[in-house]
Coordinates of C-alpha atoms and ligand atoms in Angstrom, one line a residue:
Chain A
M117 CA -121.4 32.5 -211.2
K118 CA -117.9 31.1 -210.8
I119 CA -117.5 27.7 -209.0
L120 CA -114.3 26.0 -208.0
V121 CA -114.1 22.3 -207.1
C122 CA -110.9 20.8 -205.7
V123 CA -110.1 17.1 -206.2
K124 CA -107.4 14.8 -205.0
Q125 CA -106.1 11.7 -206.6
V126 CA -105.7 8.9 -204.1
P127 CA -104.4 5.3 -204.3
D128 CA -106.8 2.4 -204.5
L129 CA -107.2 1.4 -200.9
E130 CA -107.3 -2.3 -201.6
T131 CA -103.6 -2.1 -202.6
R132 CA -101.0 -4.0 -200.6
F133 CA -98.9 -1.0 -199.8
K134 CA -95.1 -1.0 -199.4
I135 CA -93.3 1.8 -197.7
N136 CA -91.2 3.9 -200.1
E137 CA -87.4 4.3 -199.9
A138 CA -87.6 7.7 -198.2
G139 CA -89.6 5.9 -195.4
D140 CA -92.3 8.6 -195.4
W141 CA -95.1 7.3 -197.6
F142 CA -95.9 4.3 -199.9
D143 CA -94.1 3.1 -203.0
E144 CA -96.1 4.0 -206.1
A145 CA -94.9 1.1 -208.2
D146 CA -97.9 -0.9 -209.5
V147 CA -100.4 1.2 -207.5
A148 CA -103.7 2.2 -209.2
F149 CA -105.1 5.7 -208.5
R150 CA -108.6 7.1 -208.5
M151 CA -110.5 10.2 -207.5
N152 CA -110.9 10.7 -203.7
E153 CA -114.4 9.4 -202.9
Y154 CA -115.4 12.5 -201.0
D155 CA -114.5 14.6 -204.0
E156 CA -116.8 12.7 -206.2
F157 CA -119.7 14.2 -204.2
A158 CA -118.1 17.6 -204.5
V159 CA -117.9 17.4 -208.3
E160 CA -121.4 16.1 -208.6
E161 CA -122.8 18.9 -206.4
A162 CA -121.0 21.5 -208.4
V163 CA -122.0 20.1 -211.7
A164 CA -125.7 19.8 -210.6
L165 CA -125.6 23.4 -209.3
K166 CA -124.1 24.6 -212.6
G167 CA -126.9 22.8 -214.5
K168 CA -129.5 24.7 -212.4
S169 CA -127.9 28.1 -212.5
G170 CA -127.7 28.5 -216.3
A171 CA -125.3 29.4 -219.0
D172 CA -123.3 32.1 -217.3
S173 CA -121.9 29.8 -214.7
D174 CA -118.4 28.4 -215.0
L175 CA -117.0 25.4 -213.2
T176 CA -113.2 25.0 -212.7
V177 CA -111.8 21.8 -211.4
L178 CA -108.4 21.9 -209.7
S179 CA -106.0 19.2 -208.6
I180 CA -102.5 19.3 -207.1
G181 CA -99.9 16.5 -207.8
P182 CA -97.7 14.9 -210.3
D183 CA -98.8 14.4 -214.0
R184 CA -100.9 11.3 -213.2
V185 CA -103.5 13.5 -211.4
K186 CA -104.5 14.8 -214.9
E187 CA -106.6 11.6 -215.2
T188 CA -108.6 12.6 -212.2
I189 CA -109.1 16.1 -213.6
K190 CA -110.3 14.6 -216.8
K191 CA -112.8 12.5 -214.9
A192 CA -114.2 15.7 -213.4
L193 CA -114.3 17.3 -216.8
A194 CA -116.2 14.3 -218.2
M195 CA -118.7 14.6 -215.2
G196 CA -119.3 18.2 -216.4
A197 CA -116.7 20.7 -215.2
D198 CA -115.8 23.3 -217.8
R199 CA -112.1 23.7 -217.3
G200 CA -109.2 22.0 -215.5
V201 CA -106.3 23.4 -213.6
H202 CA -103.4 21.1 -212.8
I203 CA -101.0 22.4 -210.2
Q204 CA -98.0 20.3 -211.1
D205 CA -96.2 19.2 -207.9
G206 CA -94.1 16.0 -207.7
E207 CA -93.6 16.7 -204.0
A208 CA -97.3 17.2 -203.1
H209 CA -97.2 14.1 -200.8
R210 CA -94.6 15.8 -198.7
K211 CA -96.7 18.9 -198.2
G212 CA -98.9 19.5 -195.2
P213 CA -102.5 20.6 -195.3
A214 CA -101.6 24.3 -194.7
Q215 CA -99.3 24.2 -197.7
I216 CA -101.8 22.5 -200.0
A217 CA -104.4 25.1 -198.9
A218 CA -102.0 27.9 -199.5
M219 CA -101.5 26.8 -203.1
I220 CA -105.2 26.5 -203.7
A221 CA -105.9 29.9 -202.3
A222 CA -103.0 31.4 -204.3
F223 CA -104.7 30.2 -207.4
A224 CA -108.2 31.1 -206.4
R225 CA -107.6 34.5 -204.9
D226 CA -109.1 37.5 -206.9
K227 CA -110.8 35.1 -209.3
E228 CA -114.2 35.9 -207.9
F229 CA -115.3 32.3 -207.0
E230 CA -118.7 32.3 -205.2
L231 CA -118.5 28.7 -204.2
V232 CA -115.6 26.3 -203.5
F233 CA -116.6 22.6 -203.2
M234 CA -114.2 20.0 -201.8
G235 CA -114.3 16.7 -200.1
L236 CA -114.6 16.6 -196.3
Q237 CA -111.2 14.8 -196.2
S238 CA -109.0 12.6 -198.4
Q239 CA -109.2 8.9 -198.1
D240 CA -105.4 8.5 -197.9
R241 CA -104.4 11.1 -195.3
G242 CA -107.8 12.2 -193.9
S243 CA -106.7 15.5 -192.2
A244 CA -110.0 17.3 -192.8
Q245 CA -108.0 20.5 -192.7
V246 CA -107.6 21.7 -196.3
G247 CA -111.2 23.0 -196.8
P248 CA -111.2 25.0 -193.6
L249 CA -107.7 26.4 -194.2
V250 CA -108.7 27.5 -197.8
A251 CA -111.7 29.3 -196.3
L252 CA -109.4 31.1 -193.9
D253 CA -106.8 31.9 -196.6
L254 CA -109.5 33.4 -198.9
G255 CA -111.6 35.0 -196.1
F256 CA -114.6 32.9 -197.2
N257 CA -117.3 31.5 -195.0
L258 CA -117.1 27.7 -194.2
L259 CA -119.6 24.9 -193.9
T260 CA -118.2 21.4 -193.3
T261 CA -119.5 17.8 -193.4
V262 CA -122.3 18.7 -195.7
V263 CA -125.0 16.1 -196.7
G264 CA -127.6 18.5 -198.2
F265 CA -127.0 21.7 -200.1
E266 CA -129.1 24.5 -201.5
Y267 CA -128.1 27.8 -203.1
D268 CA -130.3 30.8 -203.7
A269 CA -128.9 34.1 -204.8
G270 CA -125.9 34.2 -202.6
Q271 CA -127.7 32.5 -199.7
V272 CA -126.4 29.0 -198.8
T273 CA -128.4 26.5 -196.7
V274 CA -127.0 23.1 -195.8
R275 CA -127.7 20.0 -193.8
R276 CA -124.5 19.2 -192.0
E277 CA -123.8 16.0 -190.2
L278 CA -123.0 15.8 -186.5
E279 CA -122.5 12.6 -184.5
G280 CA -124.6 9.4 -184.3
G281 CA -126.9 10.3 -187.2
L282 CA -127.8 13.7 -185.8
K283 CA -127.8 16.5 -188.4
A284 CA -128.2 20.3 -188.3
Q285 CA -129.5 22.8 -190.8
V286 CA -127.2 25.8 -191.1
K287 CA -127.1 28.9 -193.3
T288 CA -124.4 31.2 -194.5
K289 CA -123.6 33.6 -197.3
A290 CA -121.4 33.2 -200.4
P291 CA -118.5 33.3 -200.9
V292 CA -118.2 30.0 -199.1
V293 CA -116.1 26.8 -198.9
I294 CA -118.3 23.7 -198.7
T295 CA -116.7 20.4 -197.6
C296 CA -118.8 17.4 -198.8
Q297 CA -119.5 14.3 -196.8
L298 CA -120.4 10.8 -198.2
G299 CA -124.0 10.5 -199.4
L300 CA -124.5 14.2 -200.3
N301 CA -125.8 13.1 -203.7
K302 CA -125.4 10.3 -206.2
P303 CA -122.2 11.0 -208.2
R304 CA -122.8 10.4 -212.0
Y305 CA -120.7 8.1 -214.1
P306 CA -119.0 9.9 -217.0
T307 CA -120.7 8.7 -220.3
L308 CA -118.6 7.9 -223.3
P309 CA -119.7 11.0 -225.3
N310 CA -118.8 13.2 -222.3
I311 CA -115.4 11.5 -221.9
M312 CA -114.8 12.4 -225.6
K313 CA -116.0 15.9 -225.1
A314 CA -113.8 16.3 -222.0
K315 CA -110.7 15.7 -224.1
K316 CA -111.3 19.0 -225.8
K317 CA -111.8 21.0 -222.7
E318 CA -109.1 23.4 -221.4
L319 CA -106.6 21.9 -219.0
L320 CA -104.1 24.5 -217.7
T321 CA -100.9 23.4 -216.0
I322 CA -99.3 25.7 -213.4
P323 CA -96.0 24.7 -211.8
A324 CA -96.3 24.6 -208.0
E325 CA -93.3 26.9 -207.6
E326 CA -95.4 29.7 -209.1
L327 CA -98.0 29.6 -206.3
G328 CA -95.8 29.4 -203.2
A329 CA -96.8 26.9 -200.5
G330 CA -94.9 28.4 -197.6
D331 CA -93.3 26.4 -194.9
A332 CA -94.5 23.1 -193.5
L333 CA -96.1 23.3 -190.1
T334 CA -96.0 19.6 -189.5
N335 CA -93.6 17.0 -190.9
I336 CA -93.9 13.2 -191.4
V337 CA -90.8 11.8 -189.7
K338 CA -91.7 8.2 -190.4
A339 CA -94.2 5.9 -192.0
A340 CA -94.7 2.4 -190.5
P341 CA -96.9 -0.6 -191.2
P342 CA -99.9 -1.0 -188.9
E343 CA -99.2 -2.7 -185.6
R344 CA -100.8 -6.1 -186.2
K345 CA -102.3 -6.8 -182.8
G346 CA -105.2 -8.9 -184.0
A347 CA -104.7 -12.6 -183.6
G348 CA -107.5 -13.7 -185.9
V349 CA -107.5 -16.8 -188.0
A350 CA -107.3 -16.6 -191.8
L351 CA -109.1 -19.1 -194.0
T352 CA -108.0 -19.4 -197.6
G353 CA -108.2 -21.9 -200.4
D354 CA -111.1 -24.0 -201.6
V355 CA -114.4 -22.3 -201.1
A356 CA -116.2 -25.5 -199.9
D357 CA -113.4 -26.1 -197.3
V358 CA -113.5 -22.5 -196.1
A359 CA -117.3 -22.8 -195.7
D360 CA -117.0 -26.0 -193.7
K361 CA -114.3 -24.5 -191.4
L362 CA -116.1 -21.3 -191.0
I363 CA -119.4 -23.0 -189.9
S364 CA -117.6 -25.3 -187.4
M365 CA -115.8 -22.3 -185.9
I366 CA -119.1 -20.3 -185.6
R367 CA -120.7 -23.4 -184.0
E368 CA -117.8 -23.9 -181.6
K369 CA -117.5 -20.2 -180.5
T370 CA -121.1 -19.1 -180.4
G371 CA -123.2 -22.3 -180.3
L372 CA -125.6 -20.6 -182.7
V373 CA -125.6 -23.0 -185.6
Chain B
M77 CA -96.3 20.7 -171.0
K78 CA -99.6 22.5 -170.8
A79 CA -102.7 21.3 -172.6
L80 CA -106.1 22.9 -173.3
L81 CA -108.9 20.4 -174.0
I82 CA -111.8 21.5 -176.1
G83 CA -114.8 19.6 -174.7
E84 CA -118.0 18.9 -176.6
S85 CA -121.6 19.1 -175.6
R86 CA -124.8 18.4 -177.5
K87 CA -128.2 19.8 -176.4
G88 CA -126.9 20.7 -173.0
K89 CA -125.2 17.4 -172.3
T90 CA -121.4 16.9 -172.2
L91 CA -120.4 14.2 -174.8
G92 CA -118.4 11.2 -173.6
S93 CA -115.7 12.0 -176.1
T94 CA -114.7 14.9 -173.9
Y95 CA -113.3 12.5 -171.3
E96 CA -111.1 10.9 -173.9
L97 CA -109.3 14.2 -174.4
A98 CA -108.4 14.2 -170.7
E99 CA -107.1 10.7 -171.0
F100 CA -104.9 11.6 -173.9
A101 CA -103.5 14.6 -172.0
K102 CA -102.8 12.2 -169.1
R103 CA -100.9 9.8 -171.4
M104 CA -98.8 12.8 -172.7
E105 CA -98.1 13.7 -169.1
A106 CA -99.5 17.2 -169.8
Q107 CA -101.1 19.4 -167.2
S108 CA -104.5 20.3 -168.5
A109 CA -107.4 22.8 -168.4
M110 CA -110.6 22.5 -170.4
F111 CA -112.8 24.8 -172.5
I112 CA -116.3 23.9 -173.3
V113 CA -119.5 25.5 -174.5
D114 CA -122.2 23.8 -172.5
A115 CA -125.3 24.2 -170.4
E116 CA -124.3 25.6 -167.0
E117 CA -126.3 22.8 -165.3
D118 CA -124.3 20.0 -166.9
L119 CA -120.6 20.6 -166.2
P120 CA -118.1 18.0 -167.3
K121 CA -116.9 15.7 -164.5
Y122 CA -113.4 17.1 -164.5
E123 CA -110.9 17.9 -161.8
G124 CA -109.2 21.2 -162.9
K125 CA -109.8 24.6 -164.4
L126 CA -112.8 24.8 -166.8
Y127 CA -113.3 27.8 -169.1
L128 CA -117.1 27.8 -169.6
A129 CA -119.1 29.6 -172.2
S130 CA -122.8 29.3 -172.0
A131 CA -124.4 27.5 -175.0
A132 CA -127.6 29.6 -174.4
D133 CA -125.6 32.8 -175.0
C134 CA -123.5 31.9 -178.0
G135 CA -125.3 29.0 -179.7
E136 CA -124.3 25.4 -179.5
L137 CA -123.0 25.4 -183.0
N138 CA -121.0 28.4 -184.1
P139 CA -117.5 27.5 -185.1
P140 CA -116.0 31.0 -185.5
V141 CA -117.3 32.2 -182.2
H142 CA -116.4 29.0 -180.3
A143 CA -112.9 29.0 -181.8
A144 CA -112.3 32.6 -180.8
M145 CA -113.1 31.8 -177.2
A146 CA -111.0 28.6 -177.3
V147 CA -108.1 30.7 -178.5
E148 CA -108.6 33.2 -175.6
A149 CA -108.5 30.2 -173.1
A150 CA -105.4 28.8 -174.8
D151 CA -103.6 32.1 -174.4
K152 CA -104.7 32.5 -170.8
E153 CA -103.4 29.0 -170.1
N154 CA -100.3 29.4 -172.2
A155 CA -101.2 26.1 -173.7
D156 CA -98.5 24.3 -175.7
I157 CA -101.1 21.9 -177.1
V158 CA -104.8 22.2 -177.8
I159 CA -106.6 18.8 -178.0
L160 CA -110.0 18.2 -179.7
S161 CA -112.0 15.2 -180.8
H162 CA -111.6 14.1 -184.4
S163 CA -115.3 14.7 -184.9
P164 CA -117.5 17.1 -187.0
Y165 CA -117.2 19.7 -184.2
G166 CA -113.4 19.2 -184.0
W167 CA -113.1 19.4 -187.8
D168 CA -114.8 22.8 -187.7
L169 CA -112.8 24.3 -184.8
A170 CA -109.3 22.8 -184.9
P171 CA -108.1 24.6 -188.1
L172 CA -109.5 27.9 -186.9
I173 CA -107.7 27.6 -183.5
A174 CA -104.5 26.3 -185.2
R175 CA -104.4 29.3 -187.5
A176 CA -105.0 31.8 -184.7
L177 CA -102.2 30.3 -182.6
G178 CA -99.8 29.9 -185.5
A179 CA -99.8 26.2 -184.8
G180 CA -99.5 23.2 -187.0
Q181 CA -102.3 20.6 -186.7
V182 CA -102.1 16.8 -186.6
S183 CA -105.5 15.1 -187.2
E184 CA -106.8 11.7 -185.9
V185 CA -104.0 11.0 -183.5
V186 CA -104.2 7.4 -182.1
E187 CA -100.9 7.4 -180.1
Y188 CA -98.1 9.7 -178.8
Q189 CA -94.6 8.3 -178.8
E190 CA -91.3 10.1 -178.2
G191 CA -92.5 13.5 -179.3
A192 CA -94.3 12.2 -182.4
F193 CA -98.1 12.0 -183.0
I194 CA -99.1 8.8 -184.7
T195 CA -102.1 8.8 -187.1
P196 CA -103.5 6.1 -189.3
A197 CA -103.4 6.6 -193.1
L198 CA -104.6 4.6 -196.1
N199 CA -107.6 3.3 -194.3
G200 CA -105.5 1.9 -191.5
K201 CA -102.9 0.2 -193.7
M202 CA -100.1 2.6 -192.6
R203 CA -99.2 4.7 -189.6
L204 CA -97.6 8.1 -190.0
F205 CA -95.5 9.7 -187.3
Y206 CA -95.9 13.5 -187.3
K207 CA -93.8 16.2 -185.6
P208 CA -94.9 19.8 -185.6
S209 CA -92.3 22.4 -186.6
T210 CA -94.3 25.1 -184.8
A211 CA -94.0 26.1 -181.1
R212 CA -97.6 25.2 -180.3
V213 CA -99.6 22.3 -181.8
V214 CA -103.3 21.5 -182.2
V215 CA -104.3 17.8 -182.4
T216 CA -107.6 16.0 -183.0
V217 CA -107.7 12.5 -181.4
Q218 CA -109.5 9.5 -182.9
S219 CA -112.7 8.7 -181.0
G220 CA -112.3 5.5 -178.9
A221 CA -108.5 5.6 -179.1
F222 CA -108.1 7.0 -175.5
A223 CA -111.1 5.6 -173.6
P224 CA -110.6 6.5 -169.9
A225 CA -109.8 3.5 -167.6
A226 CA -112.1 4.7 -164.9
P227 CA -115.5 6.6 -165.1
P228 CA -114.9 10.3 -165.1
S229 CA -115.2 12.1 -161.8
G230 CA -114.4 15.5 -160.2
A231 CA -115.8 19.0 -160.1
P232 CA -114.1 21.7 -162.1
T233 CA -113.1 25.2 -161.0
V234 CA -115.2 27.3 -163.4
E235 CA -114.1 30.5 -165.1
K236 CA -116.7 32.0 -167.3
I237 CA -115.8 33.2 -170.7
A238 CA -117.9 35.7 -172.7
A239 CA -118.8 35.2 -176.4
P240 CA -117.5 37.8 -178.9
A241 CA -120.0 39.3 -181.3
A242 CA -120.8 36.9 -184.2
G243 CA -120.2 38.1 -187.7
D244 CA -123.5 38.8 -189.5
G245 CA -124.8 35.8 -191.4
V246 CA -121.4 33.9 -191.1
Y247 CA -122.9 30.9 -189.4
E248 CA -126.6 30.7 -188.7
F249 CA -127.8 27.6 -187.0
V250 CA -131.4 26.8 -187.9
E251 CA -132.4 23.6 -186.3
F252 CA -131.3 20.0 -185.4
E253 CA -132.6 17.1 -187.5
E254 CA -133.0 13.8 -185.5
P255 CA -132.1 10.5 -187.2
E256 CA -135.3 8.9 -188.4
E257 CA -136.9 6.1 -186.4
T258 CA -137.0 3.1 -188.5
G259 CA -138.1 0.4 -186.1
V260 CA -135.2 -1.9 -187.1
A261 CA -134.0 -3.6 -183.8
L262 CA -130.4 -3.9 -184.9
G263 CA -129.1 -3.1 -181.4
K264 CA -130.9 -6.1 -179.9
A265 CA -130.1 -8.7 -182.5
K266 CA -128.1 -11.8 -181.5
V267 CA -126.7 -12.1 -185.0
V268 CA -125.9 -9.2 -187.4
V269 CA -124.8 -10.0 -191.0
S270 CA -123.6 -6.8 -192.7
A271 CA -123.1 -6.0 -196.4
G272 CA -120.4 -3.7 -197.6
R273 CA -119.4 -2.2 -200.9
G274 CA -117.5 -5.4 -201.6
V275 CA -120.9 -7.0 -202.6
G276 CA -120.4 -5.1 -205.9
K277 CA -124.0 -4.6 -206.9
V278 CA -127.4 -4.2 -205.4
E279 CA -128.5 -7.7 -206.6
N280 CA -125.9 -9.3 -204.3
I281 CA -127.5 -7.7 -201.2
E282 CA -130.0 -10.6 -201.5
L283 CA -127.2 -13.1 -200.8
V284 CA -126.2 -11.3 -197.6
K285 CA -129.9 -11.1 -196.6
K286 CA -130.3 -14.8 -197.1
L287 CA -127.2 -15.5 -194.9
A288 CA -128.7 -13.2 -192.2
E289 CA -131.9 -15.2 -192.4
A290 CA -130.1 -18.6 -192.3
L291 CA -128.3 -17.5 -189.2
D292 CA -131.5 -16.2 -187.7
G293 CA -130.1 -12.6 -187.6
E294 CA -130.6 -9.1 -188.9
L295 CA -129.2 -7.5 -192.0
G296 CA -126.8 -4.7 -191.4
A297 CA -124.7 -2.6 -193.7
S298 CA -121.8 -0.2 -194.1
R299 CA -122.4 3.4 -195.0
P300 CA -121.8 3.4 -198.8
V301 CA -124.3 0.6 -199.2
V302 CA -126.9 2.7 -197.3
D303 CA -126.0 5.9 -199.1
A304 CA -126.5 4.1 -202.4
G305 CA -130.0 3.2 -201.3
W306 CA -129.2 -0.6 -201.5
V307 CA -130.1 -1.1 -197.8
E308 CA -132.5 1.0 -195.7
N309 CA -131.2 3.7 -193.3
G310 CA -131.9 2.1 -190.0
R311 CA -129.5 -0.8 -190.8
Q312 CA -126.3 1.2 -191.0
V313 CA -123.6 0.1 -188.5
G314 CA -121.0 2.7 -187.3
T315 CA -120.5 6.1 -185.8
S316 CA -123.2 7.8 -187.9
G317 CA -125.5 4.7 -187.7
K318 CA -126.1 2.1 -185.0
T319 CA -123.7 0.6 -182.5
V320 CA -124.2 -3.2 -182.2
A321 CA -122.7 -5.9 -180.0
P322 CA -124.3 -9.2 -181.0
K323 CA -123.0 -12.7 -180.2
L324 CA -122.0 -13.0 -183.9
Y325 CA -121.2 -10.3 -186.4
V326 CA -120.4 -11.2 -190.0
A327 CA -118.9 -8.4 -192.2
C328 CA -119.3 -9.2 -195.9
G329 CA -117.2 -7.1 -198.2
I330 CA -116.5 -4.4 -195.5
S331 CA -113.0 -3.0 -195.3
G332 CA -113.3 -2.0 -191.7
A333 CA -112.9 1.8 -191.7
A334 CA -112.5 3.3 -188.2
Q335 CA -116.1 4.7 -188.3
H336 CA -117.5 1.2 -189.1
I337 CA -115.3 -0.6 -186.5
A338 CA -116.4 1.8 -183.8
G339 CA -120.0 0.5 -184.3
M340 CA -119.3 -3.2 -184.1
K341 CA -116.1 -3.9 -182.2
G342 CA -118.0 -4.9 -179.1
S343 CA -119.4 -8.0 -180.9
E344 CA -118.5 -11.3 -179.2
F345 CA -117.5 -13.2 -182.3
I346 CA -116.5 -11.4 -185.5
V347 CA -116.3 -13.0 -188.9
A348 CA -115.0 -11.2 -191.9
I349 CA -115.5 -12.2 -195.5
N350 CA -112.9 -10.2 -197.5
T351 CA -110.7 -10.8 -200.4
D352 CA -108.1 -8.3 -199.2
P353 CA -105.8 -10.1 -196.6
E354 CA -104.7 -6.7 -195.3
A355 CA -108.1 -5.0 -194.9
P356 CA -108.3 -3.4 -191.5
I357 CA -111.4 -5.5 -190.6
T358 CA -109.0 -8.4 -190.2
E359 CA -107.6 -6.6 -187.1
V360 CA -110.8 -7.0 -185.2
A361 CA -112.1 -10.2 -186.8
H362 CA -111.7 -13.5 -185.0
V363 CA -111.7 -15.2 -188.3
T364 CA -111.4 -13.9 -191.9
A365 CA -112.5 -15.9 -194.9
Q366 CA -110.2 -14.6 -197.6
V367 CA -112.4 -15.6 -200.5
D368 CA -115.0 -14.0 -202.8
L369 CA -118.2 -13.5 -200.9
K370 CA -120.2 -14.2 -204.1
Q371 CA -118.8 -17.8 -204.0
L372 CA -118.6 -18.3 -200.3
I373 CA -122.1 -17.2 -199.2
P374 CA -123.9 -19.6 -201.6
A375 CA -121.7 -22.4 -200.2
L376 CA -122.5 -21.4 -196.6
L377 CA -126.2 -21.3 -197.4
E378 CA -126.1 -24.8 -198.9
K379 CA -124.3 -26.2 -195.8
L380 CA -126.5 -24.4 -193.3
K381 CA -129.6 -25.8 -195.0
G382 CA -128.3 -29.4 -194.8
Ligands
FAD109 C1 -118.0 11.3 -190.3 C2 -118.1 10.0 -191.0 C3 -119.0 9.0 -190.5 C4 -119.0 7.8 -191.1 N1 -119.9 6.9 -190.5 C5 -119.9 5.6 -191.0 C6 -120.7 4.6 -190.4 O1 -121.5 4.9 -189.5 N2 -120.7 3.3 -190.9 C7 -119.8 3.0 -192.0 O2 -119.8 1.8 -192.4 N3 -119.0 3.9 -192.5 C8 -119.0 5.2 -192.1 N4 -118.2 6.1 -192.7 C9 -117.5 5.8 -193.9 C10 -116.2 5.0 -193.7 O3 -115.2 5.9 -193.6 C11 -116.0 4.1 -195.0 O4 -116.0 4.9 -196.1 C12 -117.0 3.0 -195.2 O5 -117.2 2.3 -193.9 C13 -116.5 2.0 -196.2 O6 -117.5 1.0 -196.4 P1 -117.1 -0.4 -197.0 O7 -116.2 -1.1 -196.1 O8 -118.4 -1.1 -197.3 O9 -116.4 -0.1 -198.4 P2 -114.9 -0.2 -198.8 O10 -114.0 0.5 -197.9 O11 -114.8 0.2 -200.3 O12 -114.5 -1.8 -198.7 C14 -115.0 -2.8 -199.5 C15 -114.3 -4.1 -199.1 O13 -114.8 -5.2 -199.8 C16 -113.8 -6.1 -200.1 N5 -114.2 -6.8 -201.3 C17 -114.4 -6.4 -202.6 N6 -114.8 -7.3 -203.4 C18 -115.0 -8.4 -202.6 C19 -115.5 -9.7 -202.8 N7 -115.9 -10.1 -204.0 N8 -115.6 -10.6 -201.8 C20 -115.2 -10.2 -200.5 N9 -114.7 -9.0 -200.3 C21 -114.6 -8.1 -201.3 C22 -112.6 -5.2 -200.4 O14 -111.4 -5.9 -200.2 C23 -112.8 -4.1 -199.3 O15 -112.1 -4.4 -198.1 C24 -118.1 7.4 -192.1 C25 -117.2 8.4 -192.6 C26 -117.2 9.6 -192.0 C27 -116.2 10.6 -192.5

């Protein structure tokens, strides 16, 4: 069985972001990057399924972006993916979800994947569109917001999240795109021996131009800082002072302490 | 401008988020009609044309079938824009509708300004202004961003819409699973002190718990902390957990993602303990202690004792 898992590299969200020169995204200088959290659940689920389904299963991990995204691919390889595919694209941040999906589908088409796992959304842009659009492009079935997954001979049964803690059990048939929600499983940490082993795994690079993204359906015309509407007080400095001030504010405002 | 709103219902009841779609259309000064799959006894309170499909006929959850009917309604209405909630139902349907209409999609819209749809990015640390390059556009709107000013009213003019045949085995709904009853009375607590991923490790939950006890309150948590099994299920605050509105809410190491804020922003006094001065929680917090929670909480406990 062939499985594909798609991962995105995203910036650490505790960064103090500055807007880039083009005015359409953030300036990458001094920013640390990591694997999109939702994708960690996708990789874990794919690796766990591969473990259960035996030696003839093959797990490919794919990521689109500049050369730095190879680090994220290597993390997925160290978690247990068999081979990596880097779609090299220095302009990926200017592409819309339909274009990203088109590139993934162009790679995956005719490769006989049974299952495609991805995160429900990315933490940086959060469109939640790429998974559904890949399913449309490939003519696969689609299950989103998945918090429980079972596979049995082409039959897929999931628990998918709805609103307010409500969930639903849904079934479909492979081939299928699964978008993974937080809490689907407990993503493993790569161990040192597995990190070493990952270095020897195949990592194929494909220039984005070879895959064809098509035209953008939406464009970012401007990036701006958040509107700071909140008028909250900030307490900084010596911890004992901060504690004193905080307690007196709570006392004054709530009368509780 | 003509808009088609895609309403949502669950178990035969129209969801409140449906009315936010109408509010958004109003702010865009668009003329609107609505499509919903619902129980015929519970129609949305909406003044206008309603394309109604019966949930009993086509299933309450069946994205490909629902999307096909929504597209039919969009074409009948000649809609320039199709508006859905940025919710699990919206995530399923919006891309299918956009693809069928040849439309671009903008997700999680919080504002419309001079032809641009504004969405948050980077966990609320940036705003992106999007313009579609397609003739029609599909948007999903953030829940809570367009709360109607007045309670919804009106009776729709109904046009029934019939479900197309569902593909065999494409999407088989089996059953709903209710959230488990845990007996934690988070919603009634006067004080809620919540732990987020910023606590770093499970051992530090104890610190937050002690602070909750010292303030005579309940322990709450953000989702990753519950997912990791550090805090029990019934204590999660947010859209997929509980909504709370205590007199005092203390967020310890919680960044303030939209889904968390939606569950606690009604609290009377909000305290954040967060080392990141730009964390989005600072937007709703009345006071933010910008220090390490592992140092501050022991200091607070010491002073609260004395
Ligand atoms: C459909 C859906 C539903 C969701 N439902 C919910 C929900 O109900 N509830 C919910 O909470 N989330 C929910 N989420 C997840 C949400 O998007 C965020 O991922 C989550 O809220 C982040 O949790 P956090 O703030 O604890 O972690 P993070 O975002 O990782 O934030 C950790 C924070 O801790 C701070 N910090 C780190 N170290 C320290 C320190 N030593 N001292 C002080 N501060 C420190 C950091 O600056 C950071 O701001 C949902 C997501 C989706 C897609």
